[in-house]
Every structure is written in C-alpha cells, then in structure tokens.
Amino acid sequence: MAQRYNNRVELKDGEVILFHRAGAKRPIWHMRLHVRGMTDLNGTKFSHVQETTGELDLDEAKRVALERYDDLRIRARNKEPAKSITFADVYALWWAKREQELHDTWSAKGRTGVSQRVAWFVKQSGRYWLPYFGKHKMEDMTQAVVEGYWKWRNAYWSNQDENERRRYGNHKITPSKKTLDMEQSALKEVFAYGIAHRLFRFQPIISHPFSRKGIAVKRRPSFDAGELKKLHSYMDRWVLGEGDNDKLPGAFINSRHLYQRKLLQLYIQFIEGTGMRTGEVLLLKHGDIMSTRTDLYETIVLEISVSDQTKTGARTVTSNPSVFATYAELCALTGHTDPTDWLFCDQKGKQATGFFKTLPIMLEEAGVLKDKRGDRRSAYSFRHVYAEGRFAAIGFNPIAYDLIGTNMGTGRQSLEKHYVRRGIIDDADALIANHGLVSFKGPEGPNAREEKEKEIERRERRGY
C-alpha cells in the first residue's frame, strides 16, 4: 500500500516525518523517525524507526512524534538500544555469555558433557523466568512486576493440573529457600547485565520473601532409629507384594512391579550405606565398582568411582560393609553385570531415572512420608541417614568432618547446615566421647585400645 508523506520536520540530529497510508479507512497518522547514532540490541546502527502515533489529529500526532523523537535522541546519546527490548532479549544476551563461562569452568575441571549448572539454568529459565518476565518490555518493567514473580512462583505448582504434576514427579509444591536463593541470584545477574550494558535504566530490588524474613535454610528431614526400623520392616513385606494397599480389592501386582520395588529397596540401601547423592547413584555402572578389604579390620567394602560429570566431580567413595551384600543382591536381581551396564536399570538394562512416583507412595504406606514437623521426606533423606550414622559412630571432631565430608563430596559447612540434626549435635555422649578423638568401632579384644591408637596414627600419617 502506498504511503503519503504529508509532513516533514527536519531537526538538529535527524528528522520526523508524519504520514498516513493511502486508502486506509481511518487516516491514523504514522511516524518515521531518524536519529543519528541509533543502534539496535546488538549495537548495530540503523537509520530509522517507523511506528504509529495512534492519533487522527495532526497536531496530536506531531506532539507524540516529537516526544518519541526526544526519547530516541536520549537513547542514542546514552548508547542504549533505540528499539524496545524485552526481558527475553536481555536474557538471551546474558545467557550467551554466562553459558560460555560455565562451560569453560566445567572443561577446566577436566569434565565433559553438559554442566549440571547449565542444565539447571536451562530448566529454570524455560519453566519460570521466561514465561513470567519474557514478554515484558524493559521500559515498562516496574518493581511491582518483579515482586509479583515470587507470588507467582510460589503458587506455580499449586496452579498446575494433576496431569502436569504427575509428569514432573520430583517437583515441590512450595519451592525451598535454597531454590529461591539461587533464582534470586540468577535474576540479579540478568538485570545487572542489562544495566551494565545500558540496555535499560530500571534497577529493581530483587529479594524473595524468605530472604526478607531471614528464614534459615531448612534441613531435609531424616529418620530417627524407630522410623527407620518401621520403614525397613514395611519394605520387607512390600517388595513381596504384601504391602497394605496390595490387600485392597482390585489390587494387582505383577512381576514388573515386584522388580521395581526390589530395585527401589536396594537403591535406598545403597544410599544409606554410601552417603552418595541420589543422581550420582543412578549414574553408576558396574565398571565403577570394586570390592576391597580395609587395612585394620580386613572388612570387605566397596570402593566406588564417582563420575566427573556429577555435581562436585570425580571422587572415590568407600561404602559401609553392608553395601557389599546390597551390591550382590542387585547383580542377582538385574542380571546385567557387564562393566558397561548400568547399576540400577530396568529388566531390559535401560538406566533407571529415579523413583519419584513410587518412593513417596511407599513412604506414605509405611507411615513415614513426613516427619514430626510435617516436612516431606525424599530419597535425599537417606543421604542424611548415612551422615548421621557416621557421626554417631565416630564422633564430632575435625577428623570425622573431614572423613565424612570427603566421602560424601561435601564440606563441613554443608554438613552442619544440611545433614546434622541439632538433636545429634547436642547429644551429651557425643560431646564427651573420647575427649574429642574419633571413636572407631571395631572388635573389642585385649588389644582394642592399641588398635585404635594405631588407626589414629595411620590416618594422621595419611594427612587426615
């Protein structure tokens, strides 16, 4: 359609042209603006901006056009993008740089594949940040919009239908403080990047509600001795198809169900006896497992090579003695025992991806899904069982923290913050046991004291 240029205003740094389209039913005035030095989001220069004024009256159209022209002049002078940009535009620029930094760090540690941190950013941005912020123009962004994110985020899974919640069985209805802390840091980075590169002028205050209230990090719920005994007693029946729900009318259990149940039981026992992260266990292959004997007591344990693709990279984990029997049961169950076979797999040898649906159902049947405070337990709770059991066995002191932290792939601060319950730390026996020395468990014979002293000396020589 032809354009009719009716009015032209030449200005110091450019020009303003007002026109309307020939044949249009409503002769709305449009504007074509040229400002010297205009650039786009990538810093590339361009000649003009063409938009509608939304006005029928020529004088009003001139007013709108001149105001827009002044705005473009300021943007050009401040080296800001002349055209409107959205949060999604800014995020794309920031992520291109941030992703490369994460890949470089990952590679520098000798790791291959996709960084877990990269995968986290991709997941969180795709599900939460871009759907909420993405289409917002940065010039229209307000503090109210930013603060509204946290309310929207907290209610996200509550507002999803049942089918969506079932598709993502590992979601949490209410996000944890740690998750919101990480999202808060990421969003601060994105907005700070935009300000630093003069993509917009708005500087929001980004602080999630938990942060403002000063709520401490919540430890994931573990199990006390009674609850753990109750759980294992129930599982022994459940894996045989004799669970409480199995007795209901219409209940049907086949061999595949029994296989998955036994696999879950062994998965729980494996985490309890190694302290490994849930994802680390699922990445294991039989070639990563080696049996060995301890030096002092000649007890058979497993030495497990954790992949460098995991959260904290490669390390060797020494299992509790009980895991040797668990591993033997696992081999007998799956029948897939070649070095390249997955440790936890289905009946066809396909890698298990987790037990996000089965585990909470089983825990609820056993009556231990939630702790006394109402916090929901997960597979990670069994990593806590390992940490608490090791501290109860060898005491609370620098050597114990170093040994347990190294085996679990974590540090003392994380152990104290996430894995050690106050009830255990404050235990009177733990506070006075051995006058601060590690209380090694072993055969109590006539030479037990001498053996303990030798063990301490041996560990000191090895740098523990």
Coordinates of C-alpha atoms in Angstrom, one line a residue:
M1 CA 0.0 0.0 0.0
A2 CA 1.4 3.4 -1.0
Q3 CA 2.4 5.8 1.7
R4 CA 1.7 9.5 1.5
Y5 CA 4.3 11.8 3.2
N6 CA 2.4 14.8 4.3
N7 CA 4.6 16.4 6.9
R8 CA 8.4 16.5 7.4
V9 CA 10.2 18.2 10.2
E10 CA 14.0 18.5 10.0
L11 CA 15.8 18.7 13.3
K12 CA 19.3 19.1 14.5
D13 CA 20.1 15.3 14.9
G14 CA 17.7 13.9 12.4
E15 CA 14.1 14.3 11.1
V16 CA 10.5 13.5 11.8
I17 CA 8.1 12.5 9.0
L18 CA 4.3 12.1 9.6
F19 CA 2.3 10.3 7.0
H20 CA -0.9 8.2 6.6
R21 CA -1.5 5.2 4.4
A22 CA -3.4 5.8 1.3
G23 CA -6.8 4.1 1.2
A24 CA -6.9 3.5 4.9
K25 CA -10.5 3.6 6.4
R26 CA -9.3 5.6 9.3
P27 CA -6.5 8.1 8.4
I28 CA -4.3 7.4 11.5
W29 CA -1.0 9.3 11.4
H30 CA 2.1 7.3 11.4
M31 CA 5.7 8.5 12.1
R32 CA 9.0 7.8 10.6
L33 CA 11.8 9.0 12.9
H34 CA 15.5 9.3 12.0
V35 CA 18.1 10.0 14.7
R36 CA 21.8 9.9 14.2
G37 CA 23.6 7.2 16.1
M38 CA 20.7 4.9 16.7
T39 CA 21.7 1.3 17.4
D40 CA 19.8 -2.0 18.0
L41 CA 20.2 -4.5 20.8
N42 CA 23.5 -5.8 19.4
G43 CA 25.0 -2.4 18.9
T44 CA 24.4 -2.3 15.1
K45 CA 23.5 1.1 13.7
F46 CA 20.2 1.6 11.7
S47 CA 18.6 4.6 10.1
H48 CA 15.0 5.0 11.2
V49 CA 12.1 3.8 13.4
Q50 CA 8.6 3.6 11.9
E51 CA 5.7 3.4 14.3
T52 CA 2.1 4.6 14.6
T53 CA 1.2 7.6 16.6
G54 CA -2.3 6.3 17.3
E55 CA -3.7 9.8 16.6
L56 CA -6.2 11.1 14.0
D57 CA -5.5 14.7 14.7
L58 CA -2.3 16.1 13.0
D59 CA -1.3 18.4 15.9
E60 CA -1.6 15.5 18.4
A61 CA 0.3 13.2 16.1
K62 CA 3.1 15.8 16.0
R63 CA 3.2 16.0 19.7
V64 CA 3.5 12.2 20.1
A65 CA 6.2 12.1 17.3
L66 CA 8.4 14.8 18.9
E67 CA 8.2 13.1 22.3
R68 CA 9.2 9.8 20.8
Y69 CA 12.0 11.6 18.9
D70 CA 13.3 13.1 22.1
D71 CA 13.3 9.7 23.7
L72 CA 15.3 8.2 20.8
R73 CA 17.8 11.1 21.0
I74 CA 18.4 10.3 24.7
R75 CA 18.8 6.6 23.9
A76 CA 21.3 7.3 21.1
R77 CA 23.3 9.7 23.3
N78 CA 23.4 7.1 26.1
K79 CA 24.3 4.3 23.7
E80 CA 21.1 2.4 24.6
P81 CA 19.1 0.4 22.1
A82 CA 16.7 2.6 20.2
K83 CA 14.0 -0.1 19.8
S84 CA 12.0 -1.5 22.6
I85 CA 13.6 -4.7 24.1
T86 CA 12.0 -7.4 26.3
F87 CA 13.4 -9.3 29.2
A88 CA 13.7 -12.3 26.8
D89 CA 16.1 -10.2 24.6
V90 CA 18.3 -9.2 27.6
Y91 CA 18.3 -12.8 28.9
A92 CA 19.4 -14.2 25.6
L93 CA 22.4 -11.8 25.5
W94 CA 23.3 -12.5 29.2
W95 CA 22.9 -16.3 28.8
A96 CA 25.2 -16.5 25.7
K97 CA 28.0 -15.1 27.9
R98 CA 27.1 -16.9 31.1
E99 CA 26.7 -20.3 29.4
Q100 CA 30.2 -20.0 27.9
E101 CA 31.7 -19.2 31.3
L102 CA 30.0 -22.2 32.8
H103 CA 31.3 -24.5 30.0
D104 CA 34.8 -23.1 30.4
T105 CA 34.8 -23.8 34.1
W106 CA 33.4 -27.3 33.5
S107 CA 36.1 -28.0 31.0
A108 CA 38.8 -26.6 33.1
K109 CA 38.0 -29.3 35.7
G110 CA 38.5 -32.0 33.1
R111 CA 34.8 -32.8 32.7
T112 CA 32.9 -33.5 29.5
G113 CA 29.2 -33.4 28.6
V114 CA 26.7 -30.8 29.9
S115 CA 27.4 -28.9 33.1
Q116 CA 24.8 -29.5 35.8
R117 CA 24.6 -25.8 36.4
V118 CA 23.9 -25.2 32.7
A119 CA 21.1 -27.7 32.8
W120 CA 19.7 -26.0 35.9
F121 CA 19.7 -22.6 34.2
V122 CA 18.0 -24.0 31.1
K123 CA 15.3 -25.8 33.2
Q124 CA 14.6 -22.8 35.5
S125 CA 14.5 -20.2 32.7
G126 CA 12.4 -22.3 30.4
R127 CA 9.8 -23.1 33.1
Y128 CA 9.7 -20.0 35.3
W129 CA 11.7 -16.9 34.3
L130 CA 10.9 -16.5 30.6
P131 CA 7.2 -17.5 30.9
Y132 CA 6.8 -14.8 33.6
F133 CA 9.2 -12.0 32.6
G134 CA 9.9 -12.8 28.9
K135 CA 7.4 -10.6 27.0
H136 CA 7.7 -7.6 29.4
K137 CA 9.2 -4.6 27.7
M138 CA 12.1 -3.3 29.8
E139 CA 10.8 0.3 29.7
D140 CA 7.5 -0.9 31.1
M141 CA 9.1 -3.0 33.8
T142 CA 8.2 -2.0 37.4
Q143 CA 9.1 -3.0 40.9
A144 CA 5.5 -4.4 41.3
V145 CA 6.1 -6.7 38.3
V146 CA 9.4 -8.0 39.8
E147 CA 7.9 -8.5 43.3
G148 CA 4.9 -10.3 41.7
Y149 CA 7.2 -13.0 40.4
W150 CA 7.7 -14.5 43.9
K151 CA 4.0 -14.8 44.5
W152 CA 3.5 -16.4 41.0
R153 CA 6.5 -18.7 41.6
N154 CA 5.3 -20.0 45.0
A155 CA 1.9 -20.8 43.5
Y156 CA 3.1 -22.2 40.2
W157 CA 2.7 -25.9 41.0
S158 CA -0.4 -25.4 43.0
N159 CA -2.0 -23.9 39.9
Q160 CA -0.9 -26.7 37.6
D161 CA -3.3 -29.5 36.8
E162 CA -2.9 -33.0 38.1
N163 CA -1.5 -34.3 34.8
E164 CA 1.3 -31.7 34.7
R165 CA 2.2 -32.5 38.3
R166 CA 2.4 -36.2 37.5
R167 CA 4.6 -35.6 34.5
Y168 CA 7.2 -33.9 36.8
G169 CA 7.0 -36.1 39.9
N170 CA 10.1 -34.6 41.5
H171 CA 8.6 -31.1 41.8
K172 CA 7.9 -29.4 45.1
I173 CA 4.6 -27.7 45.7
T174 CA 6.3 -25.0 47.7
P175 CA 9.9 -24.2 46.5
S176 CA 12.7 -24.4 49.1
K177 CA 14.6 -21.4 50.3
K178 CA 17.7 -22.7 48.6
T179 CA 16.0 -22.8 45.3
L180 CA 14.6 -19.3 45.7
D181 CA 18.1 -18.1 46.8
M182 CA 19.6 -19.5 43.5
E183 CA 16.8 -17.9 41.4
Q184 CA 17.3 -14.6 43.2
S185 CA 21.0 -14.6 42.4
A186 CA 20.4 -15.5 38.7
L187 CA 17.8 -12.8 38.2
K188 CA 20.1 -10.2 39.9
E189 CA 22.8 -11.2 37.4
V190 CA 20.4 -10.7 34.4
F191 CA 19.2 -7.3 35.5
A192 CA 22.8 -6.2 36.4
Y193 CA 24.0 -7.3 33.0
G194 CA 21.3 -5.2 31.3
I195 CA 22.2 -2.1 33.4
A196 CA 25.9 -2.5 32.9
H197 CA 25.4 -2.7 29.1
R198 CA 23.0 0.2 29.1
L199 CA 20.1 -1.9 27.7
F200 CA 17.7 -0.2 30.1
R201 CA 17.7 2.1 33.1
F202 CA 15.4 0.3 35.5
Q203 CA 17.2 -1.2 38.5
P204 CA 14.9 -3.4 40.5
I205 CA 15.2 -4.6 44.1
I206 CA 15.3 -8.4 43.8
S207 CA 14.6 -10.1 47.1
H208 CA 12.4 -13.1 47.6
P209 CA 10.1 -13.3 50.7
F210 CA 12.1 -15.9 52.6
S211 CA 15.2 -13.7 52.3
R212 CA 13.4 -10.7 53.8
K213 CA 12.1 -12.8 56.7
G214 CA 15.6 -14.2 57.5
I215 CA 14.4 -17.7 57.5
A216 CA 17.3 -20.2 57.9
V217 CA 18.0 -22.9 55.4
K218 CA 15.7 -25.9 56.2
R219 CA 17.4 -29.3 56.6
R220 CA 15.8 -32.0 54.7
P221 CA 14.0 -34.4 57.0
S222 CA 15.9 -37.6 58.0
F223 CA 14.7 -40.6 60.0
D224 CA 15.2 -41.5 63.7
A225 CA 16.0 -45.1 64.6
G226 CA 12.4 -46.1 65.3
E227 CA 11.1 -44.6 62.0
L228 CA 13.9 -46.3 60.0
K229 CA 13.2 -49.7 61.6
K230 CA 9.5 -49.2 60.8
L231 CA 10.3 -48.3 57.2
H232 CA 12.6 -51.3 56.6
S233 CA 10.2 -53.7 58.2
Y234 CA 7.4 -52.5 55.9
M235 CA 9.6 -52.6 52.8
D236 CA 10.5 -56.3 53.5
R237 CA 6.7 -57.0 53.1
W238 CA 6.1 -54.5 50.3
V239 CA 8.8 -56.0 48.0
L240 CA 7.0 -59.4 48.2
G241 CA 3.7 -57.8 47.2
E242 CA 2.3 -57.9 50.8
G243 CA 2.0 -54.1 51.3
D244 CA -1.1 -52.7 52.9
N245 CA -2.5 -51.4 49.6
D246 CA -1.8 -54.8 48.0
K247 CA -4.6 -56.3 50.1
L248 CA -7.3 -53.9 48.8
P249 CA -10.0 -55.2 46.4
G250 CA -8.8 -54.9 42.8
A251 CA -5.1 -54.6 43.6
F252 CA -2.9 -56.2 41.0
I253 CA 0.8 -56.9 41.3
N254 CA 2.8 -58.4 38.5
S255 CA 6.5 -59.4 38.2
R256 CA 7.5 -56.0 36.8
H257 CA 6.0 -54.3 39.9
L258 CA 7.9 -56.6 42.2
Y259 CA 11.2 -56.0 40.2
Q260 CA 10.8 -52.2 40.6
R261 CA 10.0 -52.5 44.2
K262 CA 13.1 -54.6 44.9
L263 CA 15.2 -52.2 42.9
L264 CA 13.9 -49.3 45.0
Q265 CA 14.7 -51.1 48.2
L266 CA 18.3 -51.7 47.1
Y267 CA 18.6 -48.1 45.9
I268 CA 17.6 -46.9 49.4
Q269 CA 20.1 -49.3 51.0
F270 CA 22.8 -48.2 48.6
I271 CA 22.4 -44.5 49.5
E272 CA 22.1 -45.3 53.2
G273 CA 25.4 -47.2 53.1
T274 CA 27.4 -44.8 50.9
G275 CA 26.0 -41.3 51.5
M276 CA 26.1 -40.7 47.8
R277 CA 23.8 -38.2 46.1
T278 CA 20.7 -39.7 44.5
G279 CA 21.8 -38.7 41.0
E280 CA 25.3 -40.0 41.5
V281 CA 24.0 -43.5 42.3
L282 CA 21.9 -43.5 39.1
L283 CA 25.0 -42.7 37.0
L284 CA 26.9 -45.7 38.3
K285 CA 28.0 -48.6 36.1
H286 CA 29.4 -51.9 37.2
G287 CA 32.8 -50.9 36.0
D288 CA 32.8 -48.1 38.7
I289 CA 32.6 -50.7 41.5
M290 CA 35.5 -52.6 43.1
S291 CA 35.5 -54.6 46.3
T292 CA 38.4 -54.3 48.7
R293 CA 39.4 -55.1 52.3
T294 CA 40.1 -52.5 55.0
D295 CA 43.6 -52.4 56.4
L296 CA 42.8 -52.7 60.1
Y297 CA 39.8 -55.0 60.4
E298 CA 40.0 -56.6 56.9
T299 CA 36.4 -55.9 56.3
I300 CA 35.1 -56.2 52.8
V301 CA 33.7 -52.9 51.5
L302 CA 33.1 -51.3 48.0
E303 CA 35.3 -48.6 46.5
I304 CA 33.1 -46.7 44.1
S305 CA 34.4 -44.3 41.4
V306 CA 32.0 -41.3 41.1
S307 CA 31.9 -39.8 37.6
D308 CA 33.5 -36.4 36.9
Q309 CA 30.1 -35.5 35.3
T310 CA 28.5 -35.2 38.7
K311 CA 27.9 -32.1 40.9
T312 CA 31.3 -32.0 42.6
G313 CA 33.3 -34.0 40.1
A314 CA 35.2 -37.3 40.4
R315 CA 35.9 -38.9 43.8
T316 CA 36.2 -42.3 45.3
V317 CA 33.6 -43.4 47.8
T318 CA 34.2 -46.1 50.5
S319 CA 30.9 -47.9 51.4
N320 CA 29.7 -49.3 54.6
P321 CA 30.3 -53.1 54.8
S322 CA 26.5 -53.7 54.4
V323 CA 26.6 -52.4 50.8
F324 CA 28.7 -55.4 49.7
A325 CA 25.6 -57.6 50.3
T326 CA 23.3 -55.0 48.7
Y327 CA 25.5 -55.0 45.6
A328 CA 25.4 -58.8 45.3
E329 CA 21.6 -58.7 45.5
L330 CA 21.5 -56.0 42.9
C331 CA 23.6 -58.1 40.5
A332 CA 21.3 -61.1 41.1
L333 CA 18.2 -59.0 40.5
T334 CA 19.1 -57.2 37.3
G335 CA 21.3 -59.9 35.6
H336 CA 23.1 -57.0 33.8
T337 CA 26.6 -57.1 35.3
D338 CA 29.0 -56.2 32.5
P339 CA 31.3 -53.3 33.2
T340 CA 29.4 -51.0 30.9
D341 CA 25.9 -52.0 32.3
W342 CA 24.0 -49.6 34.5
L343 CA 24.0 -50.5 38.2
F344 CA 20.3 -49.5 38.5
C345 CA 18.4 -50.5 35.5
D346 CA 15.1 -52.0 34.3
Q347 CA 14.7 -55.6 33.3
K348 CA 15.9 -54.8 29.8
G349 CA 19.1 -53.0 31.1
K350 CA 17.8 -49.4 30.5
Q351 CA 19.1 -46.9 33.0
A352 CA 16.8 -46.1 35.9
T353 CA 15.9 -42.4 36.1
G354 CA 14.7 -42.3 39.7
F355 CA 11.7 -43.4 41.8
F356 CA 9.9 -40.0 42.0
K357 CA 6.4 -41.6 42.0
T358 CA 7.0 -44.9 43.7
L359 CA 9.1 -43.7 46.6
P360 CA 6.6 -41.2 48.1
I361 CA 3.7 -43.8 47.7
M362 CA 5.8 -46.4 49.6
L363 CA 6.8 -44.0 52.3
E364 CA 3.2 -42.9 52.8
E365 CA 2.0 -46.6 53.0
A366 CA 4.8 -47.2 55.6
G367 CA 3.6 -44.1 57.6
V368 CA 6.9 -42.2 57.4
L369 CA 6.4 -39.9 54.4
K370 CA 6.5 -36.8 56.7
D371 CA 8.5 -36.1 59.8
K372 CA 7.1 -34.8 63.1
R373 CA 7.2 -31.2 61.7
G374 CA 5.2 -32.2 58.6
D375 CA 8.2 -31.9 56.2
R376 CA 8.1 -34.4 53.3
R377 CA 10.9 -36.9 53.0
S378 CA 12.6 -37.8 49.7
A379 CA 15.4 -40.1 48.5
Y380 CA 17.8 -37.5 49.7
S381 CA 16.7 -38.2 53.3
F382 CA 18.7 -41.5 53.1
R383 CA 21.9 -39.5 52.5
H384 CA 21.1 -37.8 55.8
V385 CA 20.8 -41.2 57.4
Y386 CA 24.3 -42.0 56.3
A387 CA 25.8 -38.8 57.6
E388 CA 24.0 -39.0 61.0
G389 CA 25.0 -42.7 61.3
R390 CA 28.7 -42.0 60.6
F391 CA 28.8 -39.1 63.1
A392 CA 27.1 -41.2 65.7
A393 CA 29.7 -43.9 65.1
I394 CA 32.9 -41.9 65.1
G395 CA 32.0 -38.7 66.9
F396 CA 32.0 -34.9 66.1
N397 CA 35.6 -33.6 65.6
P398 CA 37.7 -32.3 62.7
I399 CA 38.8 -35.7 61.6
A400 CA 35.2 -37.0 61.5
Y401 CA 34.1 -34.0 59.5
D402 CA 36.9 -34.4 57.0
L403 CA 36.4 -38.2 56.5
I404 CA 32.7 -38.0 56.2
G405 CA 32.7 -34.8 54.0
T406 CA 35.3 -36.3 51.7
N407 CA 33.3 -39.5 51.2
M408 CA 30.1 -37.6 50.6
G409 CA 31.6 -35.0 48.3
T410 CA 30.7 -32.0 50.5
G411 CA 32.3 -29.6 53.1
R412 CA 32.0 -29.1 56.8
Q413 CA 29.7 -26.1 56.4
S414 CA 27.3 -28.0 54.3
L415 CA 27.4 -31.0 56.7
E416 CA 26.5 -28.7 59.6
K417 CA 23.9 -26.8 57.6
H418 CA 22.1 -29.6 55.9
Y419 CA 22.9 -33.0 57.3
V420 CA 23.4 -32.8 61.0
R421 CA 20.4 -32.5 63.2
R422 CA 20.6 -30.4 66.4
G423 CA 19.4 -33.4 68.4
I424 CA 22.5 -35.3 67.4
I425 CA 25.0 -32.4 67.8
D426 CA 23.7 -31.8 71.3
D427 CA 23.8 -35.4 72.4
A428 CA 25.7 -35.5 75.7
D429 CA 27.6 -38.7 74.9
A430 CA 28.8 -37.2 71.6
L431 CA 30.1 -34.1 73.4
I432 CA 32.3 -36.0 75.8
A433 CA 33.1 -39.2 73.9
N434 CA 36.9 -40.0 73.7
H435 CA 37.8 -36.4 74.7
G436 CA 37.4 -35.2 71.1
L437 CA 39.1 -38.2 69.5
V438 CA 37.4 -40.3 66.8
S439 CA 35.7 -43.3 68.4
F440 CA 36.5 -46.0 65.9
K441 CA 34.2 -49.0 66.0
G442 CA 35.8 -52.4 65.9
P443 CA 36.4 -55.6 67.7
E444 CA 36.8 -55.0 71.5
G445 CA 39.6 -57.5 72.3
P446 CA 42.5 -57.2 74.6
N447 CA 44.4 -55.1 72.1
A448 CA 41.5 -52.8 71.2
R449 CA 42.9 -49.7 72.7
E450 CA 46.3 -50.3 71.0
E451 CA 44.5 -50.9 67.6
K452 CA 42.5 -47.6 68.0
E453 CA 45.7 -45.7 68.7
K454 CA 47.4 -47.2 65.6
E455 CA 44.4 -46.4 63.5
I456 CA 44.6 -42.8 64.6
E457 CA 48.3 -42.6 63.9
R458 CA 47.8 -44.2 60.4
R459 CA 45.2 -41.6 59.5
E460 CA 47.3 -38.8 60.7
R461 CA 50.2 -40.0 58.5
R462 CA 47.9 -40.1 55.5
G463 CA 47.0 -36.4 56.1
Y464 CA 43.5 -36.8 57.6

